[in-house]
Short mmCIF file of C-alpha atoms in Angstrom, two decimals:
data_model
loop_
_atom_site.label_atom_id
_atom_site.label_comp_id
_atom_site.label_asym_id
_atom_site.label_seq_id
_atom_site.Cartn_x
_atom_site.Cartn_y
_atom_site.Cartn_z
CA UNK A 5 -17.23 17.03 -14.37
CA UNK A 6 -18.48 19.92 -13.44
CA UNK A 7 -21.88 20.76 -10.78
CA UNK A 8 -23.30 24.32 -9.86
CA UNK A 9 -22.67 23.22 -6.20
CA UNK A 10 -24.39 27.25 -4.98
CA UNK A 11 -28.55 25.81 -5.32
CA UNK A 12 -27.72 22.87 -3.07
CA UNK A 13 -29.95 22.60 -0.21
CA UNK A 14 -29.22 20.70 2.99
CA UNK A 15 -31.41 17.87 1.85
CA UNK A 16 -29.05 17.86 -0.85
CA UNK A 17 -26.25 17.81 0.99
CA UNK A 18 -27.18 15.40 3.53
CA UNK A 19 -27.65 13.11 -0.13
CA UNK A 20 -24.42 13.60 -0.86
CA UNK A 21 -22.68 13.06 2.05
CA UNK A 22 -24.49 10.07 2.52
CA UNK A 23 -23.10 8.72 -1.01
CA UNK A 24 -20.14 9.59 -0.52
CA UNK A 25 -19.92 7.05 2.68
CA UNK A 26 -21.26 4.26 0.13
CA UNK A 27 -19.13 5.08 -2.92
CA UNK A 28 -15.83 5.26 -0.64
CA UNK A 29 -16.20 1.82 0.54
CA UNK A 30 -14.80 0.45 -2.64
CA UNK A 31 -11.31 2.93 -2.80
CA UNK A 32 -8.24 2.06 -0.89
CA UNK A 33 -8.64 3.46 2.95
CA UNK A 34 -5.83 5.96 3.36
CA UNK A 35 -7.46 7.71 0.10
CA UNK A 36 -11.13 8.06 1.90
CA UNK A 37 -10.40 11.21 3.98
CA UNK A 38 -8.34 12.78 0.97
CA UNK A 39 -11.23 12.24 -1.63
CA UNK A 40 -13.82 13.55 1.41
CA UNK A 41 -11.57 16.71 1.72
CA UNK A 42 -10.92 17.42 -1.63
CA UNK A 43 -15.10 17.40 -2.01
CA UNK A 44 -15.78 19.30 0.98
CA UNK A 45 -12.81 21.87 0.20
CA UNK A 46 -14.45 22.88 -2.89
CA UNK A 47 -18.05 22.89 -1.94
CA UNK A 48 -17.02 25.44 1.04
CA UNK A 49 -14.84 27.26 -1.05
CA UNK A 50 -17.84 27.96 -3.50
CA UNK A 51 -20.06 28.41 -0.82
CA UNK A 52 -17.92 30.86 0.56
CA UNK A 53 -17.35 32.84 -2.83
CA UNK A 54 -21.30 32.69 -3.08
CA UNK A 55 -21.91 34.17 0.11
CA UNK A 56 -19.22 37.04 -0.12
CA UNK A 57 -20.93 37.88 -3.62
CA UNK A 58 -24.60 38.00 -2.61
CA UNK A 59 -24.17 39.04 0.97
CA UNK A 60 -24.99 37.89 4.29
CA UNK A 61 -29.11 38.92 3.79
CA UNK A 62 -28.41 37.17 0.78
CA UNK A 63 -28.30 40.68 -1.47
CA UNK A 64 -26.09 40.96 -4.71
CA UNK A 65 -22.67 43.09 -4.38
CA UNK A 66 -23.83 43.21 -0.23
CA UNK A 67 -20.36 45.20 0.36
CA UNK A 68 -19.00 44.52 3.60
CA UNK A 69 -20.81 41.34 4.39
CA UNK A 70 -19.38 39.10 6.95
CA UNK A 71 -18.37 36.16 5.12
CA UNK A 72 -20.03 32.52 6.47
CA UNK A 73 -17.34 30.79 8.18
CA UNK A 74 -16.29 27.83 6.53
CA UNK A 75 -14.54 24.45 7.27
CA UNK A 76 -10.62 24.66 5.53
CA UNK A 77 -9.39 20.49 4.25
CA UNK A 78 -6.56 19.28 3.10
CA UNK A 79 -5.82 20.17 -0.52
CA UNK A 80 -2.41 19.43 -1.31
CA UNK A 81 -2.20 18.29 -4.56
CA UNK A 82 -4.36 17.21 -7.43
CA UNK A 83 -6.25 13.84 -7.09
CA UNK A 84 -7.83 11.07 -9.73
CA UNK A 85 -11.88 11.87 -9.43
CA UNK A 86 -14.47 10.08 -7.53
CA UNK A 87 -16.58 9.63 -9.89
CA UNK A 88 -20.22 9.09 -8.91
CA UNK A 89 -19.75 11.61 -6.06
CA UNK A 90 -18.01 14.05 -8.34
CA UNK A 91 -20.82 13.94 -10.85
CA UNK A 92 -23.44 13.62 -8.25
CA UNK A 93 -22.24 16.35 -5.67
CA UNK A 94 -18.82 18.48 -6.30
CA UNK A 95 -17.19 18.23 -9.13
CA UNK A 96 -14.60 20.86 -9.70
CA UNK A 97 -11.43 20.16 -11.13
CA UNK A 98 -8.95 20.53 -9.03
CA UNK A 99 -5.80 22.00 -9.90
CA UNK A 100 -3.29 24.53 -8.43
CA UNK A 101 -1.62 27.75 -9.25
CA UNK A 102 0.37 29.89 -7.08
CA UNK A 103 -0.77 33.58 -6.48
CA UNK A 104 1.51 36.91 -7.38
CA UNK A 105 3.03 38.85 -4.40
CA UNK A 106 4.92 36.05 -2.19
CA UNK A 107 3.65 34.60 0.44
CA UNK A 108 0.62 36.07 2.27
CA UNK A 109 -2.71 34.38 3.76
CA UNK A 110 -3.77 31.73 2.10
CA UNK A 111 -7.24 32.60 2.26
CA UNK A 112 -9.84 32.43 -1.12
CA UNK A 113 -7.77 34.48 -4.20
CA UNK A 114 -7.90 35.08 -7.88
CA UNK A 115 -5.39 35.06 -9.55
CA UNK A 116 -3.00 36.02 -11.47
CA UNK A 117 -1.85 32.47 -12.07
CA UNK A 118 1.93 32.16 -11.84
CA UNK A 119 3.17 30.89 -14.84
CA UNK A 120 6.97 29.42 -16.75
CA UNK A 121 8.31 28.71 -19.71
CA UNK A 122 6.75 24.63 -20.79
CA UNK A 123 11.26 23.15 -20.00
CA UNK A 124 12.00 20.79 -22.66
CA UNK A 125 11.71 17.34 -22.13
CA UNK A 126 14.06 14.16 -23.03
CA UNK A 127 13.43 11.19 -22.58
CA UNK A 128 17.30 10.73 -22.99
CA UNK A 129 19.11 10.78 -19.60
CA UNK A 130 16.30 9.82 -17.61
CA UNK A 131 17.48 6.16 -16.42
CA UNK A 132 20.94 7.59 -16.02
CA UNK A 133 20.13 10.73 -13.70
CA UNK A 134 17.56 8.62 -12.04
CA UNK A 135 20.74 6.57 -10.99
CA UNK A 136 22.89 9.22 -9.92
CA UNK A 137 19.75 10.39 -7.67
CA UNK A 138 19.53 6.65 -5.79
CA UNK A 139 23.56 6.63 -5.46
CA UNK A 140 22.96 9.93 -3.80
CA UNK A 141 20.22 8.95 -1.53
CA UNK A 142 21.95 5.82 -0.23
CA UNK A 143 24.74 8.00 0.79
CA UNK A 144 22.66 10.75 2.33
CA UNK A 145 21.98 11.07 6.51
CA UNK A 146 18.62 9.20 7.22
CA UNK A 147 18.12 9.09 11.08
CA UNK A 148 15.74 6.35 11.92
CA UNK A 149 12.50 7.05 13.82
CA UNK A 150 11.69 5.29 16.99
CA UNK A 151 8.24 4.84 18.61
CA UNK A 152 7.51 8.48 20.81
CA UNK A 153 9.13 10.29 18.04
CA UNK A 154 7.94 12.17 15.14
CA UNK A 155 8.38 12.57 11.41
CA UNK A 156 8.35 16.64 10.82
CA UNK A 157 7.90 17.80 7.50
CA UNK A 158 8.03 21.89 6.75
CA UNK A 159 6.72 22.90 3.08
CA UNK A 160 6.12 25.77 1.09
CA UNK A 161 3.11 24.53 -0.67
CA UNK A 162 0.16 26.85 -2.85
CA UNK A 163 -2.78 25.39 -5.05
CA UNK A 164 -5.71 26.57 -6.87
CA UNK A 165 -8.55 24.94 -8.46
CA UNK A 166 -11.90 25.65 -10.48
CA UNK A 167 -14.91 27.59 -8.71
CA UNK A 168 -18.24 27.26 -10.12
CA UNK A 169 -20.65 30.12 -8.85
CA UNK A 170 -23.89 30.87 -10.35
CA UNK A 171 -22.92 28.80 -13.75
CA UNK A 172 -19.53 30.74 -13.88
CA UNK A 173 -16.19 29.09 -13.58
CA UNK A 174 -13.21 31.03 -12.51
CA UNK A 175 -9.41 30.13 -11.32
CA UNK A 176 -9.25 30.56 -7.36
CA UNK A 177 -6.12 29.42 -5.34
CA UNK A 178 -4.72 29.59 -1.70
CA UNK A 179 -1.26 32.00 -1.69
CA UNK A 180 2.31 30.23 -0.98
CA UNK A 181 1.87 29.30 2.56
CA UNK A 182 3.72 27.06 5.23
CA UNK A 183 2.92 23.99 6.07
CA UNK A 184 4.10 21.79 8.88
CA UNK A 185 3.45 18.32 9.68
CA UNK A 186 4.14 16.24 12.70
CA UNK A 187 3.75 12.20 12.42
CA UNK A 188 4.17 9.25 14.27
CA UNK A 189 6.09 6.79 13.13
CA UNK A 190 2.99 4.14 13.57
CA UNK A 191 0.77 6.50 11.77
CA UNK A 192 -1.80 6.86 14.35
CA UNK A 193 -0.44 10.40 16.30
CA UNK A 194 -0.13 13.68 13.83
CA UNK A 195 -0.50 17.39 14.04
CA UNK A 196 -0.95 19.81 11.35
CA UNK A 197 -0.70 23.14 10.71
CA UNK A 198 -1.76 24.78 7.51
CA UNK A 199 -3.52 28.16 7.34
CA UNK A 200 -4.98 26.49 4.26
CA UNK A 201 -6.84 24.26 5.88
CA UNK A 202 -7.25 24.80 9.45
CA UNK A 203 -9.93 27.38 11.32
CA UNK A 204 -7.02 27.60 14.09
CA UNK A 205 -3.39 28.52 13.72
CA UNK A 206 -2.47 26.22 16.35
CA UNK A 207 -3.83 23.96 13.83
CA UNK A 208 -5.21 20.65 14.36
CA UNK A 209 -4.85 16.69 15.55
CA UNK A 210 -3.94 14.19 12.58
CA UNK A 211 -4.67 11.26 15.36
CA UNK A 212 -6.45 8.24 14.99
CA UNK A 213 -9.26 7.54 15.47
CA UNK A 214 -11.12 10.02 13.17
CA UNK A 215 -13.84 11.81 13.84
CA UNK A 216 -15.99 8.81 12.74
CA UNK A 217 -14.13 6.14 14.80
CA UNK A 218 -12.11 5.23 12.05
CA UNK A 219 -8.63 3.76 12.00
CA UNK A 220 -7.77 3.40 8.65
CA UNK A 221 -4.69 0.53 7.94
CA UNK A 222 -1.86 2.43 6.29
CA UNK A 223 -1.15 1.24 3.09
CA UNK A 224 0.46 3.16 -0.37
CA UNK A 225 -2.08 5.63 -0.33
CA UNK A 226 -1.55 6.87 3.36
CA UNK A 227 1.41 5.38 4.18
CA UNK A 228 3.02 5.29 7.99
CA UNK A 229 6.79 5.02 8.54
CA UNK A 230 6.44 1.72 10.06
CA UNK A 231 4.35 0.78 7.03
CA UNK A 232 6.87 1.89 4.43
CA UNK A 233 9.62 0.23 6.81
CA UNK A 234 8.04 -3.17 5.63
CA UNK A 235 7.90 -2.55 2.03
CA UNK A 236 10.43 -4.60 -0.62
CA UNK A 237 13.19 -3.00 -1.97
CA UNK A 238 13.64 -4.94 -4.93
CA UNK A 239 12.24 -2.17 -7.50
CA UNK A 240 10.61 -5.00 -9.65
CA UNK A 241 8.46 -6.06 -7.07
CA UNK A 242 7.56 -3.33 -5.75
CA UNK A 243 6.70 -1.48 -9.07
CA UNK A 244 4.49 -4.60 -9.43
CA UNK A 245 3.01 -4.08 -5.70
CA UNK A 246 2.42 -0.54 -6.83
CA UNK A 247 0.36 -1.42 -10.49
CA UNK A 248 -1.50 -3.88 -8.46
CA UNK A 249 -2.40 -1.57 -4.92
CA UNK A 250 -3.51 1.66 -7.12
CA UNK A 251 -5.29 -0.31 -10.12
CA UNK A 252 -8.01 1.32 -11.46
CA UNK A 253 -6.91 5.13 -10.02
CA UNK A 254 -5.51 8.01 -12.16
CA UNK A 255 -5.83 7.84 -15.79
CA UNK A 256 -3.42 5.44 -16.39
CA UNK A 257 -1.73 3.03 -14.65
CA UNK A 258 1.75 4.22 -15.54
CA UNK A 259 0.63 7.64 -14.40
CA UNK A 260 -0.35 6.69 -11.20
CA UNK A 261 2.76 4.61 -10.14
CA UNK A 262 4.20 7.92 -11.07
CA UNK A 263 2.17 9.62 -8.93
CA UNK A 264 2.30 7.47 -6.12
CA UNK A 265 5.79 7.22 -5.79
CA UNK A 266 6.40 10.91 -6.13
CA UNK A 267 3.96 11.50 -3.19
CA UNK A 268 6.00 9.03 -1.40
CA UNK A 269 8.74 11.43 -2.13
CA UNK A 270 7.10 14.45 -0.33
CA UNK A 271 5.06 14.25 2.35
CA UNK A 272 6.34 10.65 4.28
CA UNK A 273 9.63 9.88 5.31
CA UNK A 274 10.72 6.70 3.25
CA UNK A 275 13.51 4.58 5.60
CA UNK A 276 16.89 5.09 3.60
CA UNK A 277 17.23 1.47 1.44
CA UNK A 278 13.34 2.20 0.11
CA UNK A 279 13.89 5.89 -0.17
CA UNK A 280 16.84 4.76 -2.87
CA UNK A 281 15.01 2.14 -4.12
CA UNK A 282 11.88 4.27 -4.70
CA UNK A 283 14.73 6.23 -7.52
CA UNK A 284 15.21 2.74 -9.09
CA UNK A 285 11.64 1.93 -9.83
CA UNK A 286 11.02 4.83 -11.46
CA UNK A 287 13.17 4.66 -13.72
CA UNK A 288 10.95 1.53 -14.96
CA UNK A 289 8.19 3.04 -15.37
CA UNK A 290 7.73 3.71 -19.47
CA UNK A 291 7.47 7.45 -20.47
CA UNK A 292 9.62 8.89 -17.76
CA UNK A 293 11.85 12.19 -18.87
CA UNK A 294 13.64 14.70 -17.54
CA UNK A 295 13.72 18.39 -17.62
CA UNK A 296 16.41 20.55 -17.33
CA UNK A 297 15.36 23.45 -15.55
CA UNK A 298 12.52 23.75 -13.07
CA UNK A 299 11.77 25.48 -10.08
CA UNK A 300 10.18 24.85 -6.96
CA UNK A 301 8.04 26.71 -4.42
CA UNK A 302 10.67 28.32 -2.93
CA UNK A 303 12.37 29.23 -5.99
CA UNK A 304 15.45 26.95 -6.17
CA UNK A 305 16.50 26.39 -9.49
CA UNK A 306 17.12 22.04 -10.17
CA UNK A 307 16.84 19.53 -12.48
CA UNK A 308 13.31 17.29 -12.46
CA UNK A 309 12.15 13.83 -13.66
CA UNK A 310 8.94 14.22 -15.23
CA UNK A 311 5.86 12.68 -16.55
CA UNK A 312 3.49 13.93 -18.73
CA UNK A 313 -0.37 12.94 -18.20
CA UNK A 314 -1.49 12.86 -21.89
CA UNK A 315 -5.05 12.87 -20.46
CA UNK A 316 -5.21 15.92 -18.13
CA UNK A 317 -2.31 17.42 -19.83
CA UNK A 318 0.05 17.87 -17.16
CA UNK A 319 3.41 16.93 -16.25
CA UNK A 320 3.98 16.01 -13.31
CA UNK A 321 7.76 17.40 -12.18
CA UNK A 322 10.08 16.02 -9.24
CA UNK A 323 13.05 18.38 -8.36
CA UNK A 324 16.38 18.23 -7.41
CA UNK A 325 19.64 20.05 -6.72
CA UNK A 326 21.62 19.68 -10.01
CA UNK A 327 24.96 19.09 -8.09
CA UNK A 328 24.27 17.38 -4.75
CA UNK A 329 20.73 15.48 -6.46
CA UNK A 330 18.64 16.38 -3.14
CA UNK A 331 14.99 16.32 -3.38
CA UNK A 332 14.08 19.54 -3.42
CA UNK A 333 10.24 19.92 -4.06
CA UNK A 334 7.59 19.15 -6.70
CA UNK A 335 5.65 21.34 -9.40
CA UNK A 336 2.96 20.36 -11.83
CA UNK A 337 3.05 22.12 -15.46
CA UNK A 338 0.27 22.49 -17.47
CA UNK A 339 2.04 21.51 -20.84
CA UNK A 340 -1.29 21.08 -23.25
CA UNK A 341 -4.47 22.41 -23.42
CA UNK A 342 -7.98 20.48 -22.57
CA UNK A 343 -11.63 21.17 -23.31
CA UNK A 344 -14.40 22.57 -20.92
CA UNK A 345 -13.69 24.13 -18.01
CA UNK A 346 -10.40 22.85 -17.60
CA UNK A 347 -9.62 25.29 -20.67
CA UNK A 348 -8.82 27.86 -17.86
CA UNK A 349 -6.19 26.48 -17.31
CA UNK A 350 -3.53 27.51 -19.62
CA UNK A 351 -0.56 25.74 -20.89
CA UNK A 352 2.56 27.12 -19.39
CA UNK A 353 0.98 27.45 -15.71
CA UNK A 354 2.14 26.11 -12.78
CA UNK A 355 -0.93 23.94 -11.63
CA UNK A 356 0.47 22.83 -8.24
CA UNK A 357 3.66 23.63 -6.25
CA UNK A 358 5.61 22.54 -3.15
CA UNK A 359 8.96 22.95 -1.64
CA UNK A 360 10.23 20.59 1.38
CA UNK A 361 12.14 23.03 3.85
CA UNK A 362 13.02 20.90 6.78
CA UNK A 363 12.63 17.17 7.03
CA UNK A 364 13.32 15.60 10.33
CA UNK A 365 12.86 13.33 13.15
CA UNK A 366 11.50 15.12 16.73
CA UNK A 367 10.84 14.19 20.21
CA UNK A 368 7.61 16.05 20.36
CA UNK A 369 4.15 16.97 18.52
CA UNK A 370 4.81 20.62 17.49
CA UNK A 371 8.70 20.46 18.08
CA UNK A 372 10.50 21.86 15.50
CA UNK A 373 14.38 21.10 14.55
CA UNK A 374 17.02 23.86 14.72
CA UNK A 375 18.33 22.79 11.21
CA UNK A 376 16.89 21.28 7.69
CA UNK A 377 16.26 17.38 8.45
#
């Protein structure tokens, strides 16, 4: 899965892009710009190492260069390949770390990986806490949104992922950075602002339509308040809605309802009976655990549910406060080791990290609350 992606040429490119359009056609739409910038992320980030290493006249170890400006996407978490575009034009594996020193910009690092003890896992306890975790969040505050407000969502987020350059592969990662989001509740008015991923602080629109006239229909993969609003809360049918909507992505079904639910948990703003019943279905899905002690990107200490990947190797880790059960963030834990490039990542590190810091509803794109939604 892996393409020297520094000796394309725009014809190249052009080629790529072009598949891209035609391989995208058959994947769920709210996945299509996620899949387009996890390519383009690491084809600029590689470009951009390239150029910093040869030099803007294109010289080797060109000290003091000015590096090529490049275009900063969305990267927030690991994502199942696409695989004739990943083959054909980027593939990189994608996986996260978070860089030493606290938070600083975000900009192209190296390392050292941040790294934790591998928490044991039991699959004992699992259904129970699960429980206690959907008692809680029926009987936590959800304000409902209204049409002219917003969904705002602060994180502490960092990632990292594999950079080929010149036939070498190395760990590179963004630092711990903020992130803020701003949604409507229809899906089609959004603002973010990541220095991760935008060229401008002020960051940029999230409205539809994209840049290509699209309006993609919101759906498990991108979904809109007003979308998840709609969805059952009977967690056997919708753990059966979710097997049949994301069939065929990740590496295993079971995986990806994992997955797909615990994305559900971060970045969206499930109403209050789904956000309880999204507890309740996962406790159904088979190979569910928990972990006694993890920690999120923010460093609070909680308990997570947990799912290992037996194909990547990674478990994927939702936390909460031990006492009160609030959602507190997500990590993913490299627990065994893989062959070829992936190698560099180690077991023990922490492949992807977030913390939610405020979660609220606003009157305004770039309003922020006073207090933690």
């Amino acid at each position: 899965m892996n393409a020297n992606t520094s000796r394309q040429n725009a014809a190249a490119w052009e080629e790529g892009a072009q598949l891209f359009d035609r391989t995208t056609r058959d994947l769920p739409p709210g996945r299509h710009q996620f899949h387009k910038e996890r390519m383009m992320a690491q084809i600029h980030e590689t470009r951009h190492a390239e150029h910093t290493a040869t030099g803007a006249n294109g010289a080797k170890g060109a000290n003091g260069a000015t590096p090529a400006k490049t275009r900063r996407f969305r990267l927030a978490r690991p994502a199942f390949a696409l695989p004739a575009l990943a083959a054909t034009v980027a593939a990189a594996v994608v996986a996260v770390v978070v860089t030493s020193g606290g938070e600083s910009s975000p900009g192209l690092a190296t390392g050292p990986a941040l790294t934790t003890t591998i928490g044991v896992a039991s699959a004992e306890g699992a259904p129970r806490l699960l429980d206690e975790i959907a008692l809680a969040a029926a009987d936590g505050k959800h304000p409902v949104a209204k049409p002219g407000q917003y969904i705002y969502i602060e994180s502490k987020t960092a990632d990292t992922f594999v950079r080929t350059v010149d036939d070498k592969s190395s760990l590179a990662s963004h630092a711990l950075h903020t992130r803020q989001v701003w949604m409507s509740p229809d899906g089609t008015k959004g603002w973010l602002i990541d220095p991760a991923v935008n060229d401008s602080p002020e960051g940029e629109t999230l409205s539809l339509p994209d840049e290509q006239g699209n309006t993609p229909r919101a759906d498990l993969n991108g979904p809109s308040y007003d979308y998840l609003a709609k969805l059952t809360t009977d967690p056997d049918t919708l753990l059966a809605k979710i097997y049949k909507e994301t069939k065929g992505q990740g590496n295993t079904p079971d995986q990806q309802a994992f997955t797909t639910i615990g994305d559900l948990l971060g970045e969206s703003y499930p109403p209050a009976e789904l956000y309880s019943a999204l507890f309740k279905t996962a406790a159904k899905i088979p190979g569910v655990v928990v972990v006694d002690d993890a920690v999120d990107a923010a460093g609070r200490h909680g308990v997570a549910v947990a799912r290992l990947d037996e194909t990547s190797g990674q478990r994927e880790e939702w936390i909460f406060d031990k006492k009160t059960h609030v959602y507190l963030g997500e990590r993913i834990v490299q627990v065994k080791r893989v062959d070829g490039d992936d190698d560099l990542i180690k077991p023990g590190t922490i492949v992807f990290t977030s913390a939610i810091m405020k979660r609220a509803i606003v009157d305004g794109i770039k309003q922020t609350p006073s207090h933690s939604g």
